[in-house]
Short mmCIF file of C-alpha atoms in Angstrom, two decimals:
data_model
loop_
_atom_site.label_atom_id
_atom_site.label_comp_id
_atom_site.label_asym_id
_atom_site.label_seq_id
_atom_site.Cartn_x
_atom_site.Cartn_y
_atom_site.Cartn_z
CA MET A 56 37.37 31.51 21.51
CA THR A 57 33.63 32.06 21.30
CA SER A 58 33.90 35.66 22.36
CA GLN A 59 36.62 36.26 19.78
CA LEU A 60 34.40 34.92 17.06
CA GLY A 61 31.63 37.31 17.98
CA LYS A 62 28.33 35.66 17.21
CA ALA A 63 29.28 32.01 17.03
CA PRO A 64 26.60 30.25 15.00
CA ARG A 65 24.45 27.98 17.14
CA GLN A 66 24.37 25.57 14.27
CA LEU A 67 28.06 24.84 14.80
CA PRO A 68 28.01 21.09 15.26
CA VAL A 69 29.32 19.32 18.30
CA ILE A 70 32.89 18.39 17.54
CA ARG A 71 33.44 14.70 17.33
CA ALA A 72 36.32 13.24 15.46
CA CYS A 73 36.07 9.87 13.77
CA SER A 74 37.73 6.70 14.78
CA ILE A 75 40.52 4.60 13.37
CA PRO A 76 42.06 1.54 14.98
CA ARG A 77 43.58 2.45 18.33
CA ILE A 78 47.24 1.80 18.96
CA GLU A 79 46.70 -0.43 21.97
CA MET A 80 44.28 -2.56 20.04
CA ALA A 81 46.54 -2.49 17.03
CA GLU A 82 49.41 -4.02 18.96
CA GLU A 83 47.24 -6.80 20.25
CA LEU A 84 46.15 -7.74 16.78
CA ASP A 85 49.68 -7.49 15.44
CA PHE A 86 48.40 -4.69 13.23
CA GLN A 87 50.93 -2.27 11.80
CA TYR A 88 49.47 1.20 11.95
CA ASP A 89 50.57 3.12 8.90
CA PRO A 90 50.20 6.87 9.49
CA GLU A 91 50.30 7.56 5.76
CA LYS A 92 47.28 5.42 5.18
CA ASN A 93 43.83 6.78 5.75
CA TYR A 94 41.69 4.02 7.15
CA ASP A 95 38.52 6.07 7.02
CA GLU A 96 39.06 6.68 3.33
CA GLU A 97 39.29 2.94 2.78
CA THR A 98 36.00 2.25 4.51
CA LEU A 99 34.45 5.17 2.67
CA ALA A 100 35.63 3.78 -0.66
CA GLN A 101 33.97 0.45 0.09
CA GLN A 102 30.77 2.25 1.02
CA LYS A 103 30.90 4.26 -2.20
CA GLU A 104 31.18 1.04 -4.20
CA ILE A 105 28.01 -0.35 -2.60
CA GLU A 106 26.24 2.97 -3.17
CA ARG A 107 27.20 2.93 -6.85
CA GLU A 108 25.73 -0.52 -7.23
CA ILE A 109 22.44 0.62 -5.71
CA VAL A 110 22.34 3.70 -7.98
CA ASP A 111 22.84 1.48 -11.03
CA THR A 112 20.06 -0.92 -10.15
CA GLN A 113 17.34 1.00 -8.31
CA GLN A 114 15.36 4.07 -9.38
CA LEU A 115 14.93 6.78 -6.75
CA VAL A 116 11.18 6.33 -7.11
CA GLY A 117 10.31 3.31 -9.22
CA GLU A 118 7.25 2.04 -11.07
CA ARG A 119 4.32 0.45 -9.28
CA VAL A 120 4.72 -3.31 -9.05
CA SER A 121 2.33 -6.10 -8.19
CA PHE A 122 2.60 -8.23 -5.06
CA ASP A 123 3.24 -11.22 -7.27
CA ARG A 124 6.44 -9.56 -8.39
CA LEU A 125 7.35 -8.64 -4.84
CA ILE A 126 6.90 -12.23 -3.73
CA ARG A 127 9.53 -13.36 -6.24
CA GLU A 128 12.18 -11.50 -4.21
CA TYR A 129 11.78 -14.12 -1.52
CA ALA A 130 12.81 -17.72 -1.56
CA GLN A 131 10.11 -20.38 -1.86
CA GLU A 132 10.85 -21.60 1.64
CA ASP A 133 10.65 -18.12 3.16
CA GLU A 134 7.17 -18.78 4.48
CA ILE A 135 6.92 -15.92 6.92
CA TYR A 136 7.44 -13.28 4.24
CA ARG A 137 5.37 -15.06 1.61
CA GLU A 138 2.47 -15.34 4.00
CA LYS A 139 2.73 -11.69 4.92
CA ILE A 140 2.76 -10.61 1.29
CA GLU A 141 -0.36 -12.69 0.69
CA HIS A 142 -1.95 -10.85 3.57
CA LEU A 143 -0.97 -7.45 2.12
CA LYS A 144 -2.40 -8.54 -1.22
CA ASN A 145 -5.84 -8.71 0.39
CA LEU A 146 -5.55 -5.16 1.69
CA TYR A 147 -3.64 -3.33 -1.02
CA SER A 148 -3.45 -3.17 -4.78
CA CYS A 149 0.28 -2.66 -5.45
CA VAL A 150 3.66 -1.33 -4.24
CA ARG A 151 5.92 1.44 -5.50
CA LYS A 152 9.54 0.84 -4.65
CA THR A 153 12.08 3.47 -3.71
CA ARG A 154 15.87 3.35 -3.75
CA GLY A 155 17.47 1.85 -0.65
CA ASP A 156 19.87 4.72 0.00
CA GLY A 157 18.94 5.55 3.58
CA ASN A 158 16.69 8.38 2.38
CA CYS A 159 13.83 6.09 1.40
CA PHE A 160 11.47 7.14 4.18
CA TYR A 161 11.66 10.82 3.20
CA ARG A 162 11.44 10.10 -0.51
CA ALA A 163 8.58 7.63 -0.12
CA PHE A 164 6.71 10.00 2.18
CA GLY A 165 7.32 13.04 -0.05
CA PHE A 166 6.34 11.30 -3.24
CA ALA A 167 3.29 9.49 -1.87
CA TYR A 168 1.95 12.62 -0.20
CA LEU A 169 2.46 14.96 -3.17
CA GLU A 170 1.04 12.30 -5.49
CA LYS A 171 -2.04 12.23 -3.27
CA LEU A 172 -2.31 16.03 -3.49
CA LEU A 173 -2.48 15.67 -7.28
CA VAL A 174 -5.82 13.87 -6.96
CA ASP A 175 -7.20 15.10 -3.66
CA ARG A 176 -6.89 18.82 -3.03
CA THR A 177 -8.58 19.04 0.37
CA ASP A 178 -5.26 19.38 2.23
CA VAL A 179 -3.51 21.74 -0.21
CA GLU A 180 -3.94 25.11 1.51
CA ARG A 181 -3.24 23.78 4.99
CA PHE A 182 -0.08 22.01 3.83
CA LYS A 183 1.25 25.06 1.99
CA ASP A 184 0.66 27.13 5.09
CA VAL A 185 2.59 24.67 7.29
CA VAL A 186 5.49 24.55 4.82
CA SER A 187 5.63 28.37 4.62
CA LYS A 188 5.79 28.67 8.39
CA SER A 189 8.51 26.03 8.71
CA LEU A 190 11.13 28.41 7.32
CA LYS A 191 10.96 30.71 10.32
CA VAL A 192 11.27 27.81 12.75
CA LEU A 193 14.42 26.54 11.07
CA VAL A 194 16.10 29.91 10.75
CA GLY A 195 15.27 30.48 14.42
CA LEU A 196 17.16 27.29 15.31
CA GLY A 197 20.35 28.82 13.98
CA PHE A 198 20.81 27.11 10.63
CA PRO A 199 22.55 29.33 8.04
CA GLN A 200 19.68 31.36 6.61
CA PHE A 201 20.60 31.26 2.97
CA THR A 202 21.01 27.50 2.73
CA ILE A 203 17.71 26.99 4.55
CA GLU A 204 15.99 29.46 2.24
CA ASP A 205 17.38 27.66 -0.77
CA PHE A 206 15.98 24.29 0.33
CA HIS A 207 12.73 25.87 1.44
CA GLU A 208 12.15 27.67 -1.87
CA THR A 209 12.90 24.60 -3.96
CA PHE A 210 10.57 22.50 -1.83
CA LEU A 211 7.82 25.10 -2.07
CA ASP A 212 8.31 25.34 -5.87
CA ILE A 213 7.70 21.62 -6.14
CA VAL A 214 4.62 21.81 -3.92
CA ASN A 215 3.31 24.66 -6.09
CA LYS A 216 3.99 22.67 -9.24
CA VAL A 217 1.82 19.89 -7.82
CA THR A 218 -0.98 22.18 -6.74
CA ASN A 219 -0.93 23.83 -10.16
CA HIS A 220 -1.81 20.44 -11.64
CA CYS A 221 1.46 19.18 -13.05
CA THR A 222 1.16 15.77 -14.67
CA HIS A 223 1.79 12.53 -12.83
CA GLN A 224 4.82 11.93 -15.03
CA GLU A 225 6.25 15.35 -14.14
CA LEU A 226 6.06 14.45 -10.45
CA ILE A 227 7.74 11.10 -11.11
CA ASP A 228 10.47 12.85 -13.12
CA THR A 229 11.02 15.43 -10.38
CA PHE A 230 11.54 12.67 -7.82
CA ASN A 231 13.93 10.85 -10.13
CA ASP A 232 16.03 13.95 -10.77
CA GLN A 233 18.78 13.33 -8.24
CA GLY A 234 19.34 17.01 -7.41
CA LEU A 235 15.70 18.04 -7.00
CA SER A 236 14.85 14.79 -5.27
CA ASP A 237 17.67 15.30 -2.77
CA TYR A 238 16.53 18.88 -2.16
CA ILE A 239 13.17 17.46 -1.08
CA VAL A 240 14.87 14.92 1.18
CA VAL A 241 17.05 17.59 2.76
CA TYR A 242 14.10 19.85 3.50
CA LEU A 243 12.07 17.04 5.06
CA ARG A 244 15.11 16.11 7.16
CA LEU A 245 15.37 19.72 8.30
CA ILE A 246 11.70 19.75 9.24
CA VAL A 247 12.24 16.63 11.36
CA SER A 248 15.29 18.18 13.01
CA GLY A 249 13.44 21.44 13.63
CA HIS A 250 10.47 19.67 15.20
CA LEU A 251 12.62 17.42 17.40
CA GLN A 252 14.55 20.43 18.67
CA GLN A 253 11.41 22.46 19.24
CA GLU A 254 9.90 19.62 21.26
CA ALA A 255 13.23 18.56 22.74
CA GLU A 256 11.87 18.04 26.23
CA PHE A 257 9.41 15.41 25.01
CA PHE A 258 11.66 13.68 22.47
CA ALA A 259 14.68 13.51 24.82
CA ASN A 260 12.93 10.53 26.46
CA PHE A 261 13.11 8.50 23.26
CA ILE A 262 16.72 9.05 22.33
CA GLU A 263 19.04 6.13 22.87
CA GLY A 264 22.59 6.56 24.06
CA ASP A 265 24.04 9.42 26.00
CA ARG A 266 23.27 12.30 23.68
CA THR A 267 21.14 15.40 23.51
CA VAL A 268 18.31 15.94 21.05
CA LYS A 269 20.53 18.36 19.14
CA GLU A 270 23.36 15.83 18.93
CA PHE A 271 20.85 13.23 17.75
CA CYS A 272 19.68 15.62 15.02
CA ASN A 273 23.27 16.35 13.94
CA GLN A 274 24.08 12.64 13.82
CA GLU A 275 20.91 10.81 12.80
CA VAL A 276 18.59 13.30 11.11
CA GLU A 277 20.37 16.02 9.16
CA PRO A 278 23.02 13.99 7.29
CA MET A 279 21.85 12.41 4.03
CA GLY A 280 21.53 8.65 4.05
CA LYS A 281 20.77 8.26 7.76
CA GLU A 282 17.92 5.82 8.18
CA SER A 283 14.64 6.66 9.85
CA ASP A 284 13.04 5.18 12.92
CA HIS A 285 9.81 5.75 14.84
CA ILE A 286 11.08 9.02 16.24
CA HIS A 287 11.72 10.44 12.75
CA LEU A 288 8.29 9.30 11.55
CA LYS A 289 6.57 10.77 14.55
CA ALA A 290 8.39 14.09 14.19
CA LEU A 291 7.69 14.48 10.46
CA THR A 292 4.01 13.55 10.67
CA ASP A 293 3.52 15.80 13.72
CA ALA A 294 5.35 18.73 12.15
CA LEU A 295 3.49 18.55 8.84
CA GLY A 296 0.15 17.38 10.23
CA VAL A 297 0.05 14.52 7.72
CA CYS A 298 -1.29 11.14 8.85
CA ILE A 299 0.40 7.99 7.58
CA ARG A 300 0.14 4.27 8.17
CA VAL A 301 3.14 1.97 8.13
CA GLU A 302 2.70 -1.76 7.50
CA TYR A 303 5.56 -3.56 9.21
CA MET A 304 6.73 -6.67 7.41
CA ASP A 305 9.42 -8.33 9.50
CA ARG A 306 10.54 -11.81 10.47
CA VAL A 307 8.30 -11.97 13.51
CA ASP A 308 6.19 -15.08 13.07
CA THR A 309 2.72 -13.52 13.14
CA HIS A 310 1.20 -14.50 9.75
CA THR A 311 0.10 -10.91 9.09
CA CYS A 312 1.83 -7.54 9.02
CA ASN A 313 1.35 -5.24 11.97
CA HIS A 314 0.54 -1.66 11.23
CA ILE A 315 1.04 1.57 13.11
CA ASN A 316 -0.64 4.88 12.37
CA PHE A 317 1.20 8.15 12.91
CA PRO A 318 -0.43 9.81 14.85
CA GLU A 319 -1.98 6.78 16.53
CA ASP A 320 -5.68 7.56 16.32
CA SER A 321 -5.60 9.17 12.87
CA LYS A 322 -7.04 8.24 9.51
CA PRO A 323 -4.01 7.80 7.25
CA THR A 324 -3.65 9.67 3.95
CA ILE A 325 -0.82 7.49 2.69
CA VAL A 326 0.53 4.04 3.52
CA LEU A 327 4.16 2.95 3.56
CA LEU A 328 5.51 -0.59 3.63
CA TYR A 329 8.39 -1.19 6.00
CA ARG A 330 10.77 -4.06 5.56
CA PRO A 331 13.82 -4.07 7.87
CA GLY A 332 15.85 -1.01 6.89
CA HIS A 333 13.61 0.12 4.05
CA TYR A 334 10.38 1.94 3.19
CA ASP A 335 8.29 1.61 0.02
CA ILE A 336 4.83 2.96 -0.85
CA LEU A 337 1.59 0.93 -0.71
CA TYR A 338 -1.57 1.69 -2.70
CA SER A 339 -5.05 0.50 -1.81
CA ASN A 340 -7.74 -0.31 -4.37
CA ALA A 341 -9.49 2.91 -3.39
CA ASP A 342 -6.26 4.84 -4.12
CA MET A 343 -6.02 3.26 -7.55
CA ILE A 344 -9.60 4.20 -8.40
CA LEU A 345 -8.96 7.76 -7.24
CA PHE A 346 -5.83 8.00 -9.41
CA GLN A 347 -7.65 6.62 -12.44
CA ARG A 348 -10.46 9.14 -12.09
CA ASN A 349 -8.61 12.26 -11.04
CA LEU A 350 -5.01 12.20 -12.26
CA PRO A 351 -4.21 15.15 -14.53
CA LYS A 352 -3.27 13.72 -17.90
CA MET B 6 30.41 20.51 -12.55
CA ALA B 7 26.83 19.89 -11.60
CA ASN B 8 24.82 23.08 -11.66
CA ILE B 9 23.53 22.74 -8.11
CA ALA B 10 27.03 22.48 -6.68
CA GLU B 11 28.32 25.46 -8.61
CA GLN B 12 25.40 27.76 -7.77
CA ARG B 13 25.63 26.82 -4.16
CA ILE B 14 29.39 27.42 -3.90
CA LYS B 15 29.07 30.80 -5.59
CA ARG B 16 26.52 31.87 -3.00
CA GLU B 17 28.55 30.46 -0.14
CA PHE B 18 31.67 32.13 -1.35
CA LYS B 19 29.92 35.47 -1.07
CA GLU B 20 28.61 34.53 2.35
CA VAL B 21 32.05 33.71 3.75
CA VAL B 22 33.71 36.70 2.14
CA LYS B 23 31.35 39.14 3.84
CA SER B 24 31.08 37.30 7.18
CA GLU B 25 32.27 38.97 10.35
CA GLU B 26 34.90 36.28 10.94
CA VAL B 27 36.56 37.30 7.70
CA ALA B 28 36.40 40.92 8.75
CA LYS B 29 38.25 39.95 11.93
CA CYS B 30 40.76 37.87 9.92
CA HIS B 31 39.74 34.65 11.64
CA ILE B 32 38.85 32.75 8.49
CA LYS B 33 39.31 33.30 4.78
CA VAL B 34 38.46 31.55 1.56
CA GLU B 35 39.79 32.15 -1.95
CA LEU B 36 39.27 30.74 -5.41
CA VAL B 37 42.13 28.73 -6.86
CA ASP B 38 40.85 29.16 -10.42
CA ASP B 39 37.52 30.06 -12.02
CA SER B 40 36.00 26.61 -11.69
CA TYR B 41 34.70 26.82 -8.11
CA ARG B 42 35.73 23.18 -7.79
CA GLU B 43 38.78 23.94 -5.73
CA LEU B 44 39.13 26.59 -3.08
CA ARG B 45 41.84 27.68 -0.72
CA GLY B 46 40.81 28.18 2.89
CA GLU B 47 42.68 29.77 5.73
CA ILE B 48 42.04 29.74 9.47
CA ALA B 49 43.78 31.56 12.28
CA GLY B 50 45.03 29.47 15.18
CA PRO B 51 42.66 30.10 18.10
CA PRO B 52 43.85 32.07 21.15
CA ASP B 53 45.10 30.19 24.20
CA THR B 54 46.18 27.21 22.12
CA PRO B 55 49.62 26.25 20.81
CA TYR B 56 48.32 27.28 17.38
CA GLU B 57 47.76 30.91 18.40
CA GLY B 58 49.26 33.41 15.99
CA GLY B 59 49.62 30.83 13.21
CA ASN B 60 47.78 30.86 9.88
CA PHE B 61 46.78 27.50 8.50
CA LEU B 62 46.10 26.94 4.81
CA LEU B 63 43.52 24.40 3.71
CA GLU B 64 42.85 22.65 0.44
CA ILE B 65 39.09 22.51 -0.20
CA LYS B 66 37.76 20.37 -3.05
CA ILE B 67 34.08 20.51 -3.94
CA PRO B 68 32.56 17.21 -5.12
CA GLU B 69 30.01 17.18 -7.94
CA THR B 70 27.39 16.01 -5.50
CA TYR B 71 27.87 19.02 -3.22
CA PRO B 72 26.04 20.04 -1.00
CA PHE B 73 24.65 16.53 -0.50
CA ASN B 74 28.18 15.29 0.17
CA PRO B 75 30.79 17.18 2.18
CA PRO B 76 33.68 19.15 0.70
CA LYS B 77 37.04 17.34 0.80
CA VAL B 78 39.30 19.31 3.08
CA LYS B 79 42.89 18.85 4.21
CA PHE B 80 45.58 20.97 5.81
CA LEU B 81 48.26 22.26 3.46
CA THR B 82 50.16 23.83 6.33
CA LYS B 83 51.91 21.23 8.43
CA ILE B 84 50.38 20.95 11.88
CA TRP B 85 50.89 18.86 15.05
CA HIS B 86 47.41 17.90 16.23
CA PRO B 87 45.86 14.53 17.26
CA ASN B 88 43.04 14.74 14.71
CA ILE B 89 45.13 15.90 11.76
CA SER B 90 47.77 13.78 10.05
CA SER B 91 51.22 15.32 10.56
CA VAL B 92 52.23 13.60 7.32
CA THR B 93 49.35 14.19 4.88
CA GLY B 94 47.23 16.91 6.49
CA ALA B 95 44.18 14.59 6.38
CA ILE B 96 41.54 15.61 8.90
CA CYS B 97 39.42 13.45 11.16
CA LEU B 98 36.25 15.43 11.76
CA ASP B 99 32.71 14.06 11.83
CA ILE B 100 31.12 16.78 9.69
CA LEU B 101 33.62 16.15 6.90
CA ARG B 102 32.63 12.48 6.92
CA ASP B 103 29.33 10.92 7.88
CA GLN B 104 27.84 13.85 9.77
CA TRP B 105 27.86 16.38 7.00
CA ALA B 106 24.46 17.98 6.42
CA ALA B 107 23.47 19.82 3.26
CA ALA B 108 22.45 22.87 5.28
CA MET B 109 26.06 23.39 6.38
CA THR B 110 28.38 25.73 4.55
CA LEU B 111 32.07 26.39 3.99
CA ARG B 112 31.84 28.87 6.81
CA THR B 113 30.53 26.12 9.12
CA VAL B 114 33.44 23.91 8.07
CA LEU B 115 36.11 26.54 8.67
CA LEU B 116 34.67 27.48 12.07
CA SER B 117 34.41 23.81 13.04
CA LEU B 118 38.05 23.26 12.10
CA GLN B 119 39.01 26.22 14.20
CA ALA B 120 37.02 24.71 17.05
CA LEU B 121 38.84 21.41 16.51
CA LEU B 122 42.17 23.22 17.02
CA SER B 123 40.84 24.46 20.38
CA ALA B 124 39.47 21.11 21.48
CA ALA B 125 41.30 18.03 20.24
CA GLU B 126 39.69 14.59 20.48
CA PRO B 127 42.65 12.32 21.25
CA ASP B 128 40.40 9.28 21.64
CA ASP B 129 39.43 9.46 17.98
CA PRO B 130 42.80 10.25 16.46
CA GLN B 131 43.85 10.76 12.88
CA ASP B 132 47.51 10.77 13.86
CA ALA B 133 48.09 8.05 16.44
CA VAL B 134 51.62 9.27 17.29
CA VAL B 135 50.45 12.79 18.08
CA ALA B 136 47.45 11.52 20.01
CA LYS B 137 49.64 9.31 22.19
CA GLN B 138 51.91 12.24 23.00
CA TYR B 139 48.88 14.48 23.68
CA LYS B 140 47.63 12.02 26.27
CA GLU B 141 50.91 10.85 27.80
CA ASN B 142 53.12 13.95 27.60
CA PRO B 143 50.82 16.94 27.41
CA LYS B 144 53.61 19.43 28.11
CA ILE B 145 55.82 18.08 25.32
CA PHE B 146 52.78 18.03 23.06
CA GLN B 147 52.14 21.74 23.69
CA GLN B 148 55.77 22.62 22.98
CA THR B 149 55.88 20.52 19.82
CA ALA B 150 52.63 21.97 18.49
CA ARG B 151 53.88 25.49 19.22
CA HIS B 152 57.18 24.74 17.50
CA TRP B 153 55.40 23.45 14.39
CA THR B 154 53.13 26.51 14.43
CA ASN B 155 56.21 28.74 14.59
CA ILE B 156 58.06 26.91 11.82
CA PHE B 157 55.22 26.18 9.37
CA ALA B 158 52.36 28.56 10.15
CA GLY B 159 54.22 31.75 11.01
CA GLY B 160 53.41 31.60 14.73
CA PRO B 161 55.34 34.12 16.84
CA LEU B 162 56.47 31.87 19.69
CA ARG B 163 59.83 30.14 19.31
CA GLU B 164 60.73 26.97 21.17
CA LYS B 165 64.49 27.51 21.36
CA ASP B 166 65.28 24.20 23.12
CA LEU B 167 63.53 22.28 20.41
CA GLU B 168 65.13 24.36 17.66
CA SER B 169 68.60 23.61 18.98
CA LYS B 170 67.87 19.89 18.97
CA VAL B 171 66.81 20.12 15.33
CA THR B 172 70.01 22.07 14.58
CA GLN B 173 72.01 19.40 16.39
CA LEU B 174 70.62 16.67 14.12
CA ILE B 175 71.07 18.82 11.00
CA GLY B 176 74.71 19.14 12.10
CA MET B 177 74.91 15.36 12.03
CA GLY B 178 73.86 15.46 8.39
CA PHE B 179 70.15 14.72 8.65
CA ASP B 180 67.46 16.41 6.61
CA GLN B 181 65.78 19.22 8.55
CA ASN B 182 62.20 18.01 8.17
CA LYS B 183 63.03 14.38 8.81
CA ALA B 184 64.94 15.42 11.92
CA ARG B 185 61.97 17.48 13.16
CA ILE B 186 59.53 14.65 12.58
CA ALA B 187 61.80 12.10 14.29
CA LEU B 188 62.34 14.37 17.29
CA SER B 189 58.63 15.20 17.54
CA THR B 190 57.75 11.52 17.35
CA TYR B 191 60.28 10.51 20.04
CA ASN B 192 59.31 13.25 22.49
CA TRP B 193 62.50 15.21 21.63
CA ASN B 194 64.81 12.47 22.86
CA VAL B 195 67.83 13.07 20.62
CA GLU B 196 69.24 9.57 21.07
CA GLN B 197 66.03 7.79 20.11
CA ALA B 198 65.41 10.16 17.22
CA THR B 199 68.93 9.57 15.87
CA GLU B 200 68.54 5.83 16.21
CA TYR B 201 65.26 6.01 14.30
CA LEU B 202 66.80 8.15 11.55
CA LEU B 203 69.66 5.71 11.16
CA SER B 204 67.48 2.61 11.01
#
C-alpha cells in the first residue's frame, strides 16, 4: 500500500488498536459481551467525569501558597510528609500549584522558566535561538509541517511577549487560558519527542517494555495528559539547555526530600516539587527578592 | 465552536483537499454544512485486501477541544473488520483514543484508518465476533469481508456462494440484512444462522 500512497508520511503512527474484554475471558467471568455496547466509551466517560472535577477545582497555574497551607493537605498523623514539608520550608519560600491533568510538568516548567525570564534576561537570546531552531528538527522528523508551524509560532509569540516585558499578570493569564496554555504544552511535548528521536540510540536504553523510541514518543510523549518521568525531564532540559532542580517528596522514610538536578552537575534556574504523579513550582527566598525588585508592573 | 478548533480545521481541510492522496482518489474529506464541526470522510479500500475497490464513508465530528482531543470518527459504510463494529461502525484505533497527538491531522487519521484496513489487530478487537472469525477461519473471514465490501461499499468482487445463501434465507422470509449478519456471524452455516434468526 505504501507505494500506492506515494510519499507515506513518516509521522504515520504505529497502528495499535485498543482493548476490550476478550471473549475467552468474558466466558470465564460469565460476562455477556454486547457488541452494541462500546466498552471503551464507558471507560472514557468515567475518565471525562474525573477530568471535569479537576477542571472545576484546580487552576491550570494557581497562586503561590505557603508551606503552612500545603501542610494542611496532609493528615496530622502523616509524619513522613509533614516532616518533609518542614524541611522544604527551610529551603524555599513558597509553592505555586498547577493543575493535575497529566500536563503539569510541561506547564510548571514552561511557566516557571518564562516567569524567570521576566526578571532575569541573561538567557533570553540563547533560548529564543534554541526555540527557533527546534522547528527545523521537528519538521525533519516528519510531523505535518503546518501543524508544527502553528504550535511553533504560538510558542514563539508567547516567548516574545515575555521578552518584550509583558506584566506578570499577563503571563499568569496566558497560562490560564486553556487554548494558549495547551499550545505551550503541545510544543514542549514535541520538543521532547524530537529530542528523544534525535538521540534515539542513547534513550533506547531507558525505555521500558518492548518498544522503540518512536513508539514511546507516540504513546507517552506526544498525547496530551501523558505524565512525565525522568526521561521526559532529561530530554526537555537537554533540548532547551535549561537547568532545573526537582525536589522529590515521596513516602520513602528519609526525613528530607531528595533532589535531582537536570543536567546533574548544573546550577538550576528553576525548581519543581514532585509529589507522586504531580509537579508544582518551588520558589526560594532569593527568587522572591528577585521578583519583588525586577517584575514589570 | 472554540476559535482554535475552527481555525485549525479550516487549515486542515485545505491541506487534505490538496494532498496527493486526494489527487489519487485514495482519501477525501467534505463539509457536511458550514460549521466545520462535522465532516464527511471517505477512504478507498487498500489494494490486496478484501476491501479493495470499495469506498468507505466516515462520519467525522470535531470536538470543541480539538486539536487537543481527537476527532470522533466512525464508519458510515458497513464493514466486516475485527477493529470496527459491524453493528455501529465504531472504530478501535489508538490514535482516535488515548494516543491522539495535537500535531496530527485529519489526513493522518484517514491514512491511519486505511492502514488499519490493511493490517487488522485481532487481539485488540472492537467486534469480537469478527475477530474470532479472523483468527479461526481466515478464509471465511476474507470472503465475508469481500462480500460486505461488494454489497455496502461498491466493491467489484462478488461472492456468489455467499449471495445465494443470503437469497436462500430471504426466500424463507427473513430480512436481508438480518440474514446477512446471521450468516456472517455463523461462518455461513445456513442451519445455525436460521436457528439464530428463529430464536
